[in-house]
CSV table of C-alpha atoms in Angstrom, one decimal:
chain,number,residue,atom,x,y,z
W,404,ALA,CA,0.0,0.0,0.0
W,405,TYR,CA,1.1,3.6,-0.6
W,406,ILE,CA,0.9,5.8,2.4
W,407,VAL,CA,-1.0,8.9,1.7
W,408,ARG,CA,-1.1,10.0,5.4
W,409,GLY,CA,0.2,8.5,8.6
W,410,GLY,CA,3.0,6.2,9.6
W,411,PHE,CA,3.8,2.6,10.3
W,412,LYS,CA,6.3,0.4,12.1
W,413,TYR,CA,7.7,-2.9,11.1
W,414,VAL,CA,7.9,-5.1,14.3
W,415,ARG,CA,8.8,-8.5,15.6
W,416,PRO,CA,9.1,-9.7,19.2
W,417,ASP,CA,12.5,-10.6,20.4
W,418,GLU,CA,13.3,-13.8,22.5
W,419,ARG,CA,11.9,-12.0,25.7
W,420,LEU,CA,8.8,-11.0,23.7
W,421,HIS,CA,9.7,-7.3,23.7
W,422,GLU,CA,8.8,-5.5,20.6
W,423,ARG,CA,11.8,-4.9,18.3
W,424,ILE,CA,11.3,-2.2,15.6
W,425,PHE,CA,13.1,-2.8,12.3
W,426,ASP,CA,11.8,0.1,10.2
W,427,PHE,CA,9.4,2.9,9.8
W,428,SER,CA,7.4,4.1,6.8
W,429,PHE,CA,5.6,7.5,6.4
W,430,GLU,CA,3.8,9.6,3.8
W,431,GLY,CA,5.1,9.1,0.2
W,432,GLU,CA,6.4,5.5,1.0
W,433,PHE,CA,5.1,2.0,0.5
W,434,VAL,CA,4.2,-0.2,3.4
W,435,ALA,CA,3.9,-3.9,2.5
W,436,SER,CA,5.0,-7.5,3.2
W,437,TYR,CA,5.3,-8.1,-0.6
W,438,ALA,CA,7.4,-11.2,-0.6
W,439,ALA,CA,5.2,-12.9,2.0
W,440,ALA,CA,2.0,-12.1,0.1
W,441,ARG,CA,3.6,-13.0,-3.3
W,442,ASN,CA,4.9,-16.4,-2.0
W,443,SER,CA,1.8,-17.2,0.1
W,444,CYS,CA,3.8,-17.5,3.3
W,445,PRO,CA,3.6,-15.9,6.8
W,446,ALA,CA,5.0,-12.3,7.0
W,447,PRO,CA,8.2,-12.2,9.1
W,448,LEU,CA,7.2,-8.9,10.6
W,449,ASP,CA,4.1,-7.3,11.7
W,450,ILE,CA,3.2,-3.9,10.3
W,451,CYS,CA,1.5,-1.6,12.8
W,452,ALA,CA,0.0,1.8,12.4
W,453,LEU,CA,1.6,4.5,14.5
W,454,GLU,CA,-1.2,6.9,14.1
W,455,GLU,CA,-4.3,7.4,12.2
W,456,SER,CA,-3.4,6.7,8.5
W,457,ALA,CA,-4.7,6.7,5.0
W,458,LEU,CA,-3.5,4.2,2.4
W,459,ALA,CA,-3.9,3.6,-1.3
W,460,VAL,CA,-4.2,-0.2,-1.4
W,461,ILE,CA,-3.8,-2.5,-4.3
W,462,ARG,CA,-4.8,-6.1,-3.5
W,463,MET,CA,-2.5,-8.7,-5.0
W,464,GLY,CA,-5.2,-11.3,-6.1
W,465,GLU,CA,-7.4,-8.6,-7.7
W,466,HIS,CA,-4.8,-7.0,-9.9
W,467,LEU,CA,-2.0,-9.6,-10.4
W,468,SER,CA,-3.2,-10.6,-13.9
W,469,PHE,CA,-3.3,-7.0,-15.0
W,470,PHE,CA,0.2,-6.4,-13.7
W,471,GLN,CA,1.5,-9.6,-15.5
W,472,GLN,CA,-0.3,-8.9,-18.8
W,473,THR,CA,0.5,-5.3,-19.4
W,474,VAL,CA,3.9,-3.6,-20.1
W,475,GLY,CA,3.0,-0.8,-17.7
W,476,GLY,CA,2.0,-3.2,-15.0
W,477,GLN,CA,5.2,-5.2,-15.3
W,478,THR,CA,7.3,-1.9,-15.2
W,479,TYR,CA,5.3,-0.8,-12.1
W,480,VAL,CA,5.9,-4.1,-10.3
W,481,ARG,CA,9.6,-4.2,-11.1
W,482,LYS,CA,10.0,-0.7,-9.8
W,483,PHE,CA,8.0,-1.5,-6.6
W,484,VAL,CA,10.1,-4.6,-6.1
W,485,ASP,CA,13.3,-2.7,-6.7
W,486,ILE,CA,12.3,-0.1,-4.1
W,487,LEU,CA,11.5,-2.8,-1.5
W,488,ALA,CA,14.7,-4.7,-2.2
W,489,TYR,CA,16.8,-1.7,-2.0
W,490,ARG,CA,15.3,-0.5,1.3
W,491,HIS,CA,15.7,-4.0,2.8
W,492,LEU,CA,19.4,-4.0,1.7
W,493,GLN,CA,19.8,-0.7,3.4
W,494,LEU,CA,18.3,-2.1,6.6
W,495,ALA,CA,20.5,-5.1,6.5
W,496,LEU,CA,23.7,-3.1,6.0
W,497,SER,CA,22.6,-0.6,8.7
W,498,LEU,CA,22.1,-3.4,11.2
W,499,ALA,CA,25.3,-5.1,10.3
W,500,CYS,CA,27.7,-2.2,9.7
W,501,THR,CA,26.6,1.0,11.7
W,502,THR,CA,26.6,2.0,15.3
W,503,PRO,CA,23.4,2.9,17.2
W,504,MET,CA,24.5,6.5,17.0
W,505,GLU,CA,24.8,6.2,13.2
W,506,ARG,CA,21.4,4.6,13.0
W,507,TYR,CA,19.9,7.4,15.1
W,508,LEU,CA,21.4,10.1,13.0
W,509,GLY,CA,20.3,8.3,9.8
W,510,LEU,CA,16.7,8.0,11.1
W,511,LYS,CA,16.8,11.7,12.1
W,512,ALA,CA,18.0,12.7,8.6
W,513,ARG,CA,15.5,10.4,6.9
W,514,PHE,CA,12.5,11.6,9.0
W,515,PRO,CA,13.3,15.0,10.5
W,516,GLY,CA,9.9,15.2,12.2
W,517,ILE,CA,9.9,11.7,13.6
W,518,PHE,CA,10.3,12.9,17.2
W,519,ASP,CA,6.9,14.5,17.1
W,520,ARG,CA,5.2,11.2,15.9
W,521,VAL,CA,7.1,8.4,17.5
W,522,SER,CA,7.8,7.6,21.2
W,523,LEU,CA,11.5,7.7,22.3
W,524,ARG,CA,11.0,4.0,23.4
W,525,GLU,CA,10.1,3.1,19.8
W,526,ILE,CA,13.2,5.0,18.5
W,527,ALA,CA,15.5,3.2,20.9
W,528,SER,CA,14.1,-0.1,19.8
W,529,TYR,CA,14.8,0.9,16.2
W,530,VAL,CA,18.3,2.1,17.0
W,531,GLY,CA,18.9,-1.1,19.0
W,532,VAL,CA,19.6,0.4,22.5
W,533,ARG,CA,17.7,0.8,25.7
W,534,PRO,CA,15.7,4.0,26.3
W,535,GLU,CA,18.2,5.2,28.9
W,536,THR,CA,21.0,4.8,26.4
W,537,LEU,CA,19.1,6.7,23.7
W,538,SER,CA,18.6,9.5,26.2
W,539,ARG,CA,22.4,9.6,27.0
W,540,MET,CA,23.2,9.7,23.2
W,541,ARG,CA,20.8,12.5,22.6
W,542,THR,CA,22.2,14.5,25.5
W,543,SER,CA,25.7,14.0,24.2
W,544,LEU,CA,24.6,15.2,20.8
W,545,LEU,CA,22.9,18.2,22.2
W,546,GLY,CA,26.0,19.1,24.2
W,547,ARG,CA,28.2,18.8,21.2
W,548,ASP,CA,25.8,20.9,19.1
W,549,THR,CA,25.5,23.5,21.7
W,550,ALA,CA,29.3,23.7,22.0
W,551,GLY,CA,29.6,24.1,18.2
W,552,GLY,CA,26.9,26.9,18.2
W,553,GLY,CA,24.1,24.8,16.8
W,554,VAL,CA,21.1,23.2,18.4
W,555,SER,CA,19.8,19.6,17.7
C-alpha cells in the first residue's frame, strides 16, 4: 500500500517477547510485506500503524493478472520490487555495519519530524539500544551541538 497520510512500524518480538522495531514508513512511501504475500507464506514482521493513517491499497489477487499482462503493469511491479529490495538492503547493511549513533542520525536525517510522531522508546528499539542509552546519546549530541553553536 502507498501511504497517503500517517506512519507505520515494522515489528517483531525478540526472545523476551519485547517489541523490536526494524523500520518505519511514512507519507510518500510504501508499506507492504510483498514477498510474503507473493509467496503465500507468513510475514516475518508485523506492520502496525503508529497513528491514524490513509492508504492507497492494491490487492494482490485482484490486480495480479493486470500487472502480469501489461507492459506498464510489469514496469510498475519491477519498480515497486526494486524499491522494496533496496530498502531491505539498506536495513541489513545498517544493522550489520553501523553503530546505534549512526542509525539514530540516519533516522533523524530520513524523517526530521519523527520525534513528534514516535515515542523515544520506539526510536530506541529501532536504534537497538535501551531508552536510557538513547537519552544519553541525545544528551551527548545536544552538548556537542550547543558547544559548536548549533542546536539539535
